[in-house]
Amino acid sequence: MSNIQQINRRDFVKLLGLASGGILLGCNLSSGRKDFIPNINGTLAPNLFVQILKDGSVILMASRSEMGQGIRTSLASAIADELEADWKYITVKQATGDEKYGDQNTDGSRSVRTLLEPMRKMGAMVKLMLITAAAKRWNVAESECVAENHFVIHKNTNREIFFGDLVEEAVKVRIPNQNNVQLKKVENFKFIGKNLKSVDLKDFTHGTATYGIDVRIPDMKFAAIARCPVTFGTVKSFDSANADTIPGVEKVFQLDRMEPPTGQFYGALGGVVVIANNTWAAFQGKQKLAIEWNYGENRAFDSEKFKETLTNRIKVKGKPVPGSSGHVNDAFEEASTTIEAVYHVPFLAHAPMEVPNATAWYQKGKIEVWAPLQDPQTARAELAHFFEIPIENITIHVTFLGGGFGRKSKSDFVVEAVAVSKKIKAPVQVVWTREDDIQHSFYHATSAQYLKGSLDKNGQVTGWLQRVAFPSITSSFKPLSDYAAGFELGMGFTNNPYNLANFSLENVKAEAHLRIGWMRSVVNIHSGFGNNSFVDELAFAAKKDPVQFHLDLIGDDRIIEGRSEYPYNSKRMKTVLKNSARLAGWGKKIPKNHGLGVAIHYSFYSYVATIVEVSVRNEKVKVENIWTTIDCGLALNKDNIKNQLEGAAIFGMSMALYGKVSVKEGAVEQHNFFDYKMTRMQDAPKIHVDIIDAMDTHPTGVGEPGVPVMAPAICNAIFNATGKRVRSLPLSDFGMV
């Protein structure tokens, strides 16, 4: 982070396009590009800013996207706490997609981790400027003044001045040296670590929040696109005669596939576009199209056959992965017992409640977009590439996201909207149907894992061999990426939480026949399922309690330094496990036909342990209770953390019970929520969330770490209740739900 600076009013208007006035502080965070100089015409362009006006309003520019994870509230609370503000004066404005705001890609559960410190420092510096202004007005020492609840108070006389009434004088105060700023101690936090209402609560609850699909601009048209059922197939011919008869349909035309250059961007699938004066007419017109497709080479893809292929491949030696240790084969030869198992996870779709959509206006060498995007800067750069327009002539307005889960970090739907707008010479909103969303997504990859472990005569694990095969995310950007990438293997495979003396990991070939992308918790879904399921099997073979077996396998307290400032701490992992076991009453007698299952996972630098209680009657599984403990370091907003983990529990349940995308003759077979099911309210269990108090440590991820533990904990609970192992997801494949 570079120096926090005060911005003059003229520069503020030029850089941010908002009304000037009051105290304006900005700071730069790394843009991620070494050659990027964060200035415009020689003027500092802040990634983040805080503004306080004469009416007392405190405004934060939110550089990250809000998709239900509460980031706007969390970051605002950090400023408000250090500023000693009254929460009712806090407001948030959403930044457009622009490199001057630093890295805006809202993924990886990292927004709080990367932005908390500068937010706090800016709040503290504004507070010091207000205190200095008040001290000068009273002609007293600054040390005699304190800030409290939007006022500066003179301790000796109890005189007080409202923040807003000090703004004009504070603007003239020299900005404090950020290195001399003293941040608050944990025990003095007012908002941080507490339960805090969302700054957007009123808009969310009154229906006034603007999501991408709510955008309306003058003279806007509506578009629906029929895409080839087989990935990367193209239009051979089409007949629009029936579509043209639908009231409201105005035009039908072909949109060619827009193929991105190697190594970047997402492009657009292309298809046949129906333009109408309302969304419903566009949808109805699309259904009436008669299209003949060139299906291409992916027409032969069958997901069940591919599952068999991967299963056969993982039974033979793969490519060794760096990070292995010891001598696994020797451990197997000397073992008292060896255990082998194969685990499968199918393709999965994100299926956020708000489908992909974008409103675009291409006119006079400029592009303006309104869309629910997790990564607006990539969208902007992609539009500059495809339409050969200077990036400064492209504006991306980021709306609220009705869920994202990683799908809305891919900007293919934005490219479509701009291409359509250019074609029809008018503003247009492209809206995907639910069927479009499920059948043309960037899917979470399917996987197959082979694990072999050895136990000595005391039931201690002496060897661990793991082979993994799944289509890599890099396949969407680089041809012939047929093996998992290093960053993917670093999500729970090379860095699993156990202390293994003899460990070997092998990477196995897996081609991609669908578009592959990251989904909430990404490859941790695979590693969490395989690792935790196999540990439960080892514990049973060793005739040991699963919780104690996990603790023994985690081993002695140790800290493993990595490539970041967040070293793995085994003690923290054991603490969350012990806490979840305590909450669940592990070891106590449970009702007949009930079972408990445990799973742990380390991801996004956070430690999570979950215990699930299921009941099994007539071979049908019901999830009764979930107990989850997280250690995410400094807990910025506990209410939001609880919400995230409750959401992760339902998300993980849906995946374990129902989640499956299957492909036949190259086409996805699922259509909507009737055959790509979600956990419904009637099936929701009691969810208990506990947050470990680690306020003296750096904050880590929250949005994703609660997902990977759910499927294995459920399956382990089923085994505890019935003695039946579930090694392949989802449970619906076996008639268990």
XYZ file of C-alpha atoms in Angstrom:
737
model
C 0.000 0.000 0.000
C 1.380 3.420 -0.953
C 0.891 6.572 1.082
C -2.625 7.681 1.903
C -3.096 11.158 0.475
C -5.590 13.966 0.594
C -7.178 14.710 -2.776
C -8.040 18.202 -3.930
C -11.552 18.847 -5.108
C -10.777 19.392 -8.783
C -8.854 16.120 -8.995
C -11.596 14.344 -7.091
C -14.247 15.315 -9.642
C -11.947 14.439 -12.546
C -10.961 11.046 -11.212
C -14.129 9.801 -9.581
C -16.932 11.633 -11.353
C -18.683 12.459 -8.079
C -19.556 15.716 -6.379
C -16.616 17.339 -4.633
C -16.521 18.653 -1.119
C -15.421 17.839 2.393
C -12.412 15.821 3.450
C -11.208 13.469 0.738
C -8.600 10.790 1.400
C -7.403 8.207 -1.086
C -4.796 5.480 -1.183
C -3.300 3.135 -3.751
C -3.201 -0.610 -3.567
C -1.194 -2.664 -6.022
C -2.949 -2.910 -9.370
C -1.338 -6.254 -10.080
C 0.510 -4.792 -13.066
C 4.095 -3.714 -12.587
C 3.918 -1.304 -15.534
C 0.781 0.429 -14.317
C 1.252 3.951 -12.991
C -1.810 4.904 -10.935
C -2.305 8.465 -12.117
C -4.322 10.347 -14.671
C -2.651 13.355 -16.257
C -0.135 13.382 -13.434
C -2.790 13.218 -10.721
C -3.013 10.518 -8.075
C -5.841 8.091 -8.785
C -6.835 6.438 -5.529
C -7.890 2.813 -5.426
C -9.953 3.549 -2.341
C -11.281 6.710 -0.845
C -13.217 8.034 2.090
C -15.086 11.324 2.034
C -16.743 13.204 4.888
C -19.144 16.054 4.078
C -20.414 19.066 5.996
C -23.667 17.302 6.831
C -21.648 14.594 8.589
C -22.072 12.004 5.836
C -19.208 9.529 5.535
C -18.940 8.001 2.064
C -16.855 4.973 1.126
C -16.135 4.034 -2.472
C -16.561 0.256 -2.628
C -14.123 -1.224 -5.133
C -15.374 -4.806 -4.717
C -18.715 -6.234 -5.867
C -21.567 -6.915 -3.462
C -23.192 -10.301 -4.067
C -24.632 -11.063 -0.667
C -21.311 -11.534 1.113
C -21.622 -8.153 2.855
C -18.331 -6.646 1.718
C -19.714 -3.107 1.488
C -20.819 -3.279 5.107
C -17.643 -4.955 6.355
C -15.283 -2.396 4.855
C -17.496 0.521 5.873
C -17.430 -0.754 9.449
C -13.622 -0.663 9.464
C -13.597 3.030 8.541
C -16.434 3.850 10.920
C -14.748 2.133 13.860
C -11.446 3.993 13.556
C -13.238 7.249 12.760
C -15.494 6.877 15.841
C -18.453 7.504 13.555
C -22.163 7.151 14.138
C -23.277 4.263 11.882
C -26.344 6.147 10.624
C -24.077 8.560 8.724
C -22.254 5.844 6.777
C -23.062 5.381 3.078
C -21.371 3.423 0.295
C -21.013 4.184 -3.409
C -20.067 1.480 -5.907
C -16.976 2.024 -8.024
C -17.111 1.533 -11.765
C -14.842 -1.090 -13.263
C -11.522 0.720 -13.579
C -7.894 -0.163 -12.958
C -7.449 2.962 -10.851
C -9.353 1.183 -8.062
C -6.784 -1.586 -7.784
C -7.706 -5.257 -8.100
C -11.516 -5.376 -8.231
C -11.854 -9.116 -8.834
C -14.218 -10.193 -6.070
C -13.235 -13.811 -5.577
C -10.972 -15.973 -3.456
C -12.496 -14.766 -0.163
C -9.858 -12.041 0.006
C -11.549 -8.640 0.043
C -11.366 -8.131 3.803
C -7.927 -9.716 3.966
C -6.474 -7.240 1.456
C -8.472 -4.077 2.181
C -9.010 -3.998 5.942
C -5.801 -2.244 6.964
C -6.041 0.684 4.515
C -9.703 1.119 5.418
C -8.862 1.337 9.092
C -5.973 3.738 8.502
C -8.074 6.101 6.439
C -10.709 6.207 9.150
C -8.100 6.887 11.795
C -6.473 9.655 9.765
C -9.745 11.486 9.161
C -10.383 11.296 12.894
C -7.013 12.888 13.653
C -7.697 15.693 11.172
C -11.035 16.431 12.832
C -9.442 16.413 16.273
C -6.745 18.826 15.084
C -9.391 21.163 13.665
C -11.394 21.124 16.910
C -8.309 21.731 19.050
C -7.414 24.781 16.961
C -10.932 26.180 17.250
C -10.881 25.766 21.033
C -7.223 26.744 21.288
C -6.457 23.649 23.368
C -4.007 20.765 23.101
C -4.984 17.946 20.766
C -4.241 15.494 23.574
C -7.200 16.961 25.482
C -9.617 15.995 22.688
C -11.220 12.699 21.743
C -13.653 11.591 19.056
C -16.813 9.809 20.056
C -20.004 8.945 18.148
C -19.541 11.568 15.405
C -18.421 14.346 17.747
C -15.065 15.681 18.903
C -15.158 16.211 22.669
C -12.906 18.359 24.855
C -12.310 16.123 27.851
C -11.653 18.952 30.318
C -14.822 20.929 29.642
C -17.076 18.384 27.884
C -17.537 20.786 24.992
C -18.342 18.965 21.751
C -18.473 19.686 18.027
C -20.264 17.629 15.379
C -17.968 16.116 12.749
C -19.751 17.894 9.913
C -19.239 21.295 11.541
C -15.471 20.706 11.526
C -15.107 19.702 7.892
C -14.250 23.134 6.442
C -11.466 23.620 8.980
C -10.261 20.006 8.813
C -9.779 20.258 5.038
C -6.979 22.764 5.736
C -5.239 20.454 8.219
C -2.094 18.761 7.038
C -2.721 15.049 6.585
C -1.114 12.953 9.359
C 1.784 10.634 8.616
C 0.154 7.237 8.239
C 3.168 5.573 9.890
C 2.381 7.474 13.073
C -1.288 6.551 13.145
C -2.234 4.426 16.130
C -5.015 1.987 15.303
C -7.467 0.946 17.987
C -6.837 -2.001 20.247
C -9.113 -5.005 19.991
C -10.817 -4.292 23.289
C -11.837 -0.829 22.055
C -13.573 -1.936 18.866
C -17.041 -0.494 18.430
C -18.075 -2.138 15.155
C -15.274 -4.551 14.247
C -15.937 -8.005 15.621
C -19.529 -7.174 16.432
C -22.884 -7.932 14.818
C -23.700 -5.127 12.420
C -26.662 -4.398 10.152
C -25.970 -4.102 6.447
C -25.554 -0.620 4.992
C -27.755 -1.900 2.162
C -30.426 -3.435 4.398
C -33.121 -0.909 3.513
C -32.622 -1.385 -0.230
C -32.534 -5.167 0.143
C -35.712 -5.328 2.219
C -37.704 -2.631 0.383
C -37.055 -3.877 -3.137
C -35.131 -0.748 -4.117
C -31.742 -2.400 -4.667
C -30.708 -2.361 -8.323
C -29.486 -5.720 -9.580
C -28.263 -6.168 -13.131
C -31.597 -7.500 -14.270
C -33.362 -4.373 -12.882
C -31.478 -1.916 -15.116
C -33.593 0.152 -17.477
C -32.349 2.900 -19.788
C -34.261 4.879 -22.451
C -35.049 3.131 -25.758
C -33.649 -0.169 -24.499
C -34.328 -3.386 -26.390
C -34.340 -6.907 -24.935
C -32.492 -9.905 -26.319
C -32.449 -13.671 -25.848
C -29.864 -15.908 -27.514
C -30.246 -19.518 -28.639
C -26.855 -21.185 -28.175
C -25.680 -24.543 -29.481
C -26.413 -27.382 -27.020
C -22.872 -28.681 -27.558
C -20.010 -26.545 -26.271
C -18.435 -24.474 -29.072
C -20.918 -25.686 -31.684
C -21.975 -23.159 -34.315
C -25.033 -22.210 -36.369
C -25.406 -24.042 -39.686
C -28.731 -22.467 -40.637
C -31.893 -21.127 -39.019
C -35.493 -20.264 -39.804
C -37.122 -17.445 -37.822
C -40.564 -17.525 -39.460
C -42.356 -18.760 -36.333
C -40.379 -16.490 -34.027
C -41.321 -13.468 -36.128
C -44.995 -14.087 -35.361
C -44.546 -13.534 -31.608
C -45.943 -10.103 -30.588
C -43.047 -7.885 -29.534
C -40.343 -9.658 -31.549
C -38.605 -7.135 -33.793
C -35.547 -8.790 -35.311
C -33.705 -12.117 -35.506
C -30.082 -12.555 -36.599
C -27.028 -14.777 -36.203
C -24.227 -13.908 -33.773
C -20.935 -15.624 -34.556
C -18.794 -17.099 -31.822
C -16.236 -14.647 -30.444
C -13.202 -16.739 -29.619
C -10.792 -15.211 -27.090
C -7.014 -15.151 -27.605
C -4.998 -17.796 -25.781
C -4.380 -17.067 -22.126
C -7.052 -14.483 -21.418
C -10.699 -13.511 -21.608
C -13.884 -15.532 -22.125
C -15.306 -14.590 -25.508
C -18.892 -15.409 -26.414
C -20.483 -18.645 -27.569
C -22.546 -17.082 -30.341
C -25.897 -18.350 -31.617
C -29.142 -16.859 -32.885
C -30.320 -13.588 -31.332
C -33.963 -12.595 -30.882
C -34.591 -8.877 -30.337
C -37.878 -7.814 -28.763
C -39.478 -4.955 -26.881
C -39.736 -7.048 -23.699
C -37.915 -10.000 -22.169
C -40.834 -12.411 -22.333
C -41.314 -11.881 -26.046
C -37.604 -12.457 -26.623
C -37.774 -15.728 -24.661
C -40.865 -16.905 -26.537
C -39.335 -16.002 -29.855
C -36.201 -17.986 -29.042
C -38.289 -21.085 -28.368
C -39.897 -20.794 -31.802
C -36.615 -20.768 -33.730
C -35.771 -23.674 -36.024
C -31.990 -24.061 -35.946
C -29.641 -26.570 -37.550
C -26.310 -26.785 -35.698
C -22.753 -27.720 -36.524
C -22.105 -29.601 -33.284
C -18.357 -30.014 -33.627
C -15.991 -32.446 -31.932
C -17.574 -32.197 -28.467
C -20.737 -33.935 -29.744
C -19.190 -37.281 -28.745
C -18.708 -36.282 -25.100
C -20.552 -38.392 -22.526
C -20.000 -37.593 -18.840
C -20.678 -41.144 -17.608
C -18.164 -42.594 -20.033
C -15.714 -39.874 -19.026
C -16.178 -40.862 -15.388
C -15.201 -44.416 -16.322
C -12.196 -43.125 -18.245
C -10.936 -41.072 -15.307
C -11.519 -43.980 -12.927
C -9.370 -46.242 -15.089
C -6.646 -43.624 -15.395
C -6.269 -43.042 -11.662
C -5.623 -46.725 -11.091
C -2.223 -46.407 -12.768
C 0.686 -44.140 -11.925
C 0.309 -40.463 -12.799
C 2.692 -37.512 -12.985
C 4.478 -37.039 -9.616
C 3.676 -33.700 -7.982
C 6.442 -31.765 -6.176
C 5.956 -31.730 -2.432
C 5.850 -35.454 -1.855
C 7.837 -36.728 1.094
C 9.227 -39.954 2.530
C 8.904 -43.350 0.919
C 5.292 -44.331 0.362
C 5.953 -47.696 -1.255
C 8.157 -48.781 1.651
C 5.397 -47.740 4.057
C 2.870 -49.852 2.163
C 5.141 -52.908 2.185
C 5.750 -52.658 5.927
C 2.144 -51.872 6.888
C -0.148 -54.022 8.968
C -3.127 -52.817 6.931
C -3.619 -50.934 3.661
C -6.836 -49.231 2.595
C -7.799 -48.171 -0.936
C -10.747 -46.084 -2.126
C -11.955 -44.165 -5.195
C -14.058 -41.002 -4.933
C -16.052 -39.107 -7.559
C -17.517 -35.608 -7.807
C -19.636 -34.737 -10.903
C -19.702 -31.544 -12.936
C -21.513 -28.764 -11.079
C -23.181 -25.487 -12.083
C -23.211 -22.299 -9.988
C -26.933 -21.577 -10.539
C -27.101 -18.186 -8.761
C -30.638 -16.909 -8.271
C -29.999 -13.991 -10.648
C -29.119 -15.427 -14.048
C -26.312 -13.885 -16.152
C -27.449 -10.628 -17.735
C -25.982 -7.399 -19.041
C -27.250 -4.111 -20.414
C -25.008 -2.498 -23.030
C -24.918 0.538 -25.241
C -22.390 0.717 -28.075
C -22.378 4.170 -29.641
C -19.960 6.567 -31.332
C -16.812 4.680 -30.417
C -17.827 4.290 -26.777
C -19.249 1.432 -24.737
C -21.309 1.669 -21.573
C -22.325 -1.453 -19.634
C -24.489 -2.134 -16.585
C -23.979 -5.650 -15.233
C -23.676 -7.840 -12.109
C -19.956 -8.566 -12.395
C -17.391 -9.976 -9.998
C -14.489 -8.914 -12.225
C -15.404 -5.696 -14.046
C -11.838 -4.859 -15.063
C -11.431 -8.062 -17.068
C -14.768 -7.364 -18.742
C -13.561 -3.875 -19.652
C -10.274 -5.156 -21.060
C -12.078 -7.877 -22.987
C -14.426 -5.379 -24.596
C -11.459 -3.220 -25.584
C -9.907 -6.260 -27.277
C -12.947 -7.524 -29.165
C -14.351 -4.166 -30.258
C -11.039 -2.330 -30.736
C -12.078 0.616 -28.623
C -9.687 2.441 -26.273
C -10.232 1.157 -22.765
C -10.790 4.692 -21.463
C -13.886 4.869 -23.682
C -15.462 1.891 -21.913
C -17.505 2.327 -18.727
C -18.585 -0.638 -16.610
C -21.264 0.077 -14.006
C -21.295 -2.676 -11.373
C -24.746 -3.441 -10.008
C -25.672 -5.617 -7.054
C -25.261 -9.310 -7.830
C -28.111 -11.694 -7.060
C -25.543 -14.349 -6.192
C -22.339 -15.031 -8.050
C -20.335 -18.002 -6.719
C -17.697 -17.406 -9.411
C -20.017 -17.505 -12.443
C -20.195 -13.735 -12.685
C -16.444 -13.340 -12.770
C -16.656 -14.565 -16.371
C -17.702 -11.802 -18.735
C -19.029 -13.762 -21.741
C -22.548 -12.437 -21.205
C -21.222 -8.858 -21.291
C -19.403 -9.462 -24.578
C -22.669 -10.817 -25.993
C -24.608 -7.727 -24.935
C -22.129 -5.301 -26.487
C -21.993 -7.293 -29.735
C -25.794 -7.228 -29.958
C -25.962 -3.500 -29.172
C -23.428 -2.783 -31.907
C -25.453 -4.846 -34.376
C -28.819 -3.207 -33.685
C -27.392 0.288 -33.012
C -29.394 0.631 -29.790
C -29.073 -0.103 -26.077
C -29.978 -3.684 -25.238
C -30.341 -6.004 -22.272
C -29.311 -9.620 -22.821
C -30.909 -11.960 -20.267
C -30.144 -15.656 -19.945
C -32.912 -18.051 -18.991
C -32.353 -20.536 -16.175
C -31.930 -23.192 -18.866
C -29.247 -21.065 -20.534
C -27.497 -20.678 -17.194
C -27.383 -24.393 -16.431
C -26.685 -25.622 -19.977
C -24.041 -23.090 -21.077
C -22.038 -22.337 -17.960
C -18.387 -22.461 -16.979
C -18.722 -25.645 -14.928
C -17.032 -26.802 -11.792
C -14.980 -29.761 -12.983
C -15.787 -33.388 -12.397
C -13.107 -35.377 -10.578
C -11.899 -38.856 -9.749
C -9.518 -39.589 -6.872
C -7.699 -42.727 -5.895
C -6.363 -42.925 -2.345
C -4.280 -45.611 -0.695
C -3.209 -45.472 2.914
C -1.312 -47.702 5.297
C -1.652 -48.302 9.033
C 0.845 -49.813 11.429
C -0.091 -52.266 14.198
C -1.049 -49.329 16.456
C -3.440 -47.857 13.926
C -1.149 -44.973 13.001
C -1.060 -43.757 9.409
C 2.318 -44.558 7.863
C 1.680 -43.843 4.177
C -0.667 -41.776 1.973
C -0.879 -41.992 -1.828
C -3.337 -39.808 -3.704
C -3.997 -39.612 -7.433
C -6.270 -36.865 -8.729
C -7.829 -36.277 -12.135
C -10.050 -33.346 -13.059
C -10.292 -30.976 -16.043
C -8.324 -27.856 -15.211
C -9.648 -24.309 -15.116
C -6.650 -23.374 -17.272
C -8.255 -25.323 -20.135
C -10.620 -22.371 -20.619
C -7.658 -20.130 -21.411
C -4.931 -22.374 -22.800
C -5.350 -25.304 -25.240
C -4.122 -28.773 -24.239
C -4.240 -28.019 -20.500
C -5.019 -31.621 -19.660
C -3.566 -31.760 -16.156
C -4.485 -29.940 -12.947
C -2.515 -26.725 -12.494
C -0.260 -26.080 -9.532
C -2.580 -23.468 -8.039
C -5.416 -26.004 -8.155
C -3.379 -28.709 -6.431
C -2.547 -26.134 -3.759
C -6.205 -26.146 -2.747
C -6.144 -28.997 -0.244
C -3.937 -31.550 -1.993
C -0.322 -30.435 -1.615
C -1.301 -28.523 1.518
C -3.668 -30.908 3.303
C -3.747 -30.314 7.069
C -2.207 -33.615 8.166
C 1.306 -34.412 9.321
C 2.201 -37.235 6.935
C 5.702 -38.698 7.013
C 5.242 -40.650 3.770
C 3.102 -38.747 1.300
C 2.828 -38.933 -2.482
C 0.544 -36.998 -4.815
C 0.120 -37.790 -8.509
C -1.535 -35.713 -11.237
C -3.578 -37.621 -13.825
C -4.700 -36.502 -17.287
C -8.257 -35.148 -17.682
C -9.318 -33.331 -20.853
C -11.998 -30.636 -20.846
C -15.034 -31.013 -23.109
C -17.013 -28.274 -21.368
C -16.048 -24.756 -20.366
C -14.428 -25.107 -16.927
C -14.389 -22.319 -14.341
C -14.010 -21.698 -10.647
C -16.989 -22.137 -8.368
C -17.363 -21.250 -4.702
C -14.390 -22.923 -2.885
C -13.063 -24.192 -6.253
C -10.859 -27.311 -6.120
C -11.225 -27.494 -2.337
C -14.531 -29.238 -3.106
C -12.554 -32.181 -4.489
C -9.799 -32.264 -1.889
C -12.207 -31.756 1.004
C -14.361 -34.665 -0.126
C -11.496 -37.062 -0.837
C -9.338 -36.266 2.177
C -12.078 -36.313 4.797
C -13.847 -39.369 3.407
C -10.597 -41.319 3.343
C -9.571 -40.290 6.862
C -12.926 -41.579 8.086
C -12.260 -44.880 6.341
C -8.780 -45.085 7.880
C -10.211 -44.349 11.322
C -12.723 -47.175 10.956
C -10.028 -49.583 9.815
C -7.887 -48.553 12.803
C -10.910 -48.980 15.117
C -10.468 -45.442 16.413
C -12.797 -42.534 17.081
C -12.872 -40.318 13.944
C -12.429 -37.016 15.825
C -9.455 -38.334 17.771
C -8.074 -39.875 14.586
C -8.189 -36.466 12.881
C -6.455 -34.879 15.879
C -3.728 -37.526 15.847
C -3.235 -37.103 12.121
C -2.983 -33.320 12.419
C -0.194 -34.020 14.878
C 1.719 -31.875 17.303
C 1.416 -28.105 17.317
C 3.445 -26.758 14.437
C 3.582 -23.711 12.224
C 4.417 -24.165 8.561
C 5.633 -21.028 6.830
C 4.412 -20.663 3.265
C 4.701 -18.145 0.490
C 2.397 -15.679 2.231
C 2.064 -13.959 5.573
C -0.456 -16.593 6.648
C 1.433 -19.692 7.827
C -0.517 -22.861 8.537
C -0.944 -23.372 12.289
C -1.965 -26.913 13.277
C -3.027 -25.764 16.729
C -5.718 -23.552 15.226
C -6.989 -26.472 13.166
C -7.220 -28.704 16.223
C -8.996 -25.954 18.152
C -11.849 -25.641 15.643
C -12.218 -29.425 15.533
C -12.386 -29.755 19.306
C -14.884 -26.907 19.484
C -17.239 -28.414 16.901
C -17.029 -31.770 18.676
C -17.953 -30.057 21.945
C -20.892 -28.214 20.369
C -22.208 -31.388 18.760
C -21.864 -33.429 21.943
C -19.563 -35.852 20.148
C -19.416 -39.171 21.957
C -22.873 -38.873 23.488
C -25.593 -41.372 22.672
C -27.688 -40.397 19.669
C -31.100 -41.675 18.505
C -31.466 -44.878 16.529
C -30.964 -44.481 12.773
C -28.988 -41.285 13.384
C -25.303 -40.776 12.686
C -22.629 -38.123 13.155
C -19.928 -37.308 10.606
C -16.919 -35.038 10.906
C -14.841 -33.134 8.366
C -12.149 -30.452 8.563
C -10.545 -28.274 5.931
C -7.983 -25.499 5.600
C -8.694 -23.098 2.756
C -8.316 -19.415 2.002
C -6.100 -19.323 5.127
C -9.065 -20.160 7.372
C -9.649 -23.209 9.572
C -13.034 -24.942 9.513
C -14.420 -28.024 11.236
C -17.951 -29.305 10.714
C -19.946 -32.081 12.322
C -23.202 -33.164 10.710
C -26.018 -35.235 12.176
C -28.175 -37.191 9.737
C -31.113 -39.509 10.144
C -31.687 -42.386 7.721
C -35.145 -43.921 7.468
C -36.272 -46.201 4.645
C -32.896 -45.498 3.052
C -33.730 -41.774 2.801
C -31.267 -39.275 4.302
C -32.261 -36.160 6.200
C -29.701 -33.696 7.498
C -30.794 -32.839 11.038
C -28.044 -30.648 12.485
C -24.861 -28.937 11.359
C -22.237 -27.615 13.763
C -19.509 -25.505 12.160
C -16.604 -23.693 13.772
C -14.393 -21.250 11.902
C -11.166 -19.505 12.796
C -10.874 -16.700 10.244
C -8.576 -14.487 12.265
C -9.956 -11.060 13.035
C -13.725 -11.438 12.700
C -14.769 -8.159 11.132
C -18.541 -8.631 11.214
C -19.716 -11.673 13.158
C -23.279 -11.473 11.903
C -22.026 -11.534 8.332
C -19.647 -14.435 9.055
C -22.525 -16.425 10.498
C -24.636 -15.652 7.419
C -21.832 -16.782 5.126
C -21.340 -20.085 6.922
C -25.058 -20.779 7.025
C -25.169 -20.116 3.308
C -22.145 -22.349 2.769
C -23.893 -25.147 4.666
C -26.951 -24.986 2.399
C -24.767 -24.596 -0.698
C -22.696 -27.637 0.319
C -25.823 -29.629 1.175
C -27.316 -28.931 -2.251
C -24.114 -30.110 -3.871
C -23.909 -33.295 -1.776
C -27.570 -34.269 -2.035
C -28.478 -33.210 -5.566
C -25.658 -31.470 -7.420
C -24.907 -33.061 -10.761
C -24.484 -31.868 -14.323
C -24.536 -34.791 -16.748
C -23.754 -34.687 -20.455
C -25.085 -36.902 -23.241
C -24.028 -36.510 -26.882
C -22.225 -33.328 -25.892
C -25.315 -31.617 -24.422
C -26.035 -30.915 -20.754
C -29.099 -32.888 -19.685
C -30.273 -30.648 -16.827
C -32.601 -27.713 -17.496
C -33.914 -25.934 -14.425
C -34.382 -26.385 -10.691
C -36.705 -29.347 -11.256
C -33.758 -31.472 -12.429
C -30.839 -29.452 -11.022
C -32.199 -29.370 -7.507
C -31.365 -27.246 -4.490
C -31.954 -27.718 -0.774
C -35.436 -26.346 -0.027
C -36.647 -24.671 3.145
C -38.461 -27.808 4.304
C -35.149 -29.702 4.203
C -33.050 -27.067 5.937
C -31.375 -28.400 9.116
C -30.581 -26.578 12.317
C -27.287 -24.813 11.688
C -25.031 -23.867 14.578
C -22.074 -21.562 13.839
C -19.293 -20.677 16.241
C -16.512 -18.201 15.547
C -13.188 -18.611 17.308
C -12.028 -15.355 18.850
C -8.735 -14.671 17.065
C -8.997 -10.894 16.900
C -5.256 -10.397 17.308
C -4.502 -12.143 14.000
C -4.938 -11.120 10.371
C -8.412 -11.626 8.869
C -8.730 -14.508 6.399
C -11.402 -15.922 4.075
C -15.031 -16.503 5.041
C -17.224 -16.837 1.936
C -15.812 -20.127 0.678
C -14.156 -22.151 3.495
C -17.460 -23.466 4.840
C -18.312 -25.379 1.638
C -15.679 -28.182 1.284
C -16.508 -29.844 4.618
C -20.207 -30.355 3.965
C -20.305 -33.295 1.532
C -17.747 -35.452 3.383
C -19.305 -34.750 6.785
C -22.724 -35.801 5.446
C -21.352 -38.971 3.845
C -19.372 -39.879 6.967
C -22.532 -39.390 9.032
C -24.412 -41.738 6.703
C -21.756 -44.396 7.301
C -22.025 -43.861 11.046
C -25.796 -44.362 10.830
C -25.954 -47.238 8.346
C -22.509 -48.744 7.769
C -22.767 -47.847 4.064
C -20.011 -45.829 2.381
C -20.878 -43.131 -0.152
C -17.855 -42.447 -2.340
C -19.585 -40.772 -5.277
C -21.767 -37.678 -5.295
C -24.621 -36.801 -5.300
C -26.778 -38.879 -2.946
C -29.711 -38.576 -5.349
C -27.885 -40.949 -7.702
C -28.508 -43.675 -5.130
C -32.107 -42.788 -4.295
C -31.072 -41.564 -0.836
C -32.986 -38.262 -0.977
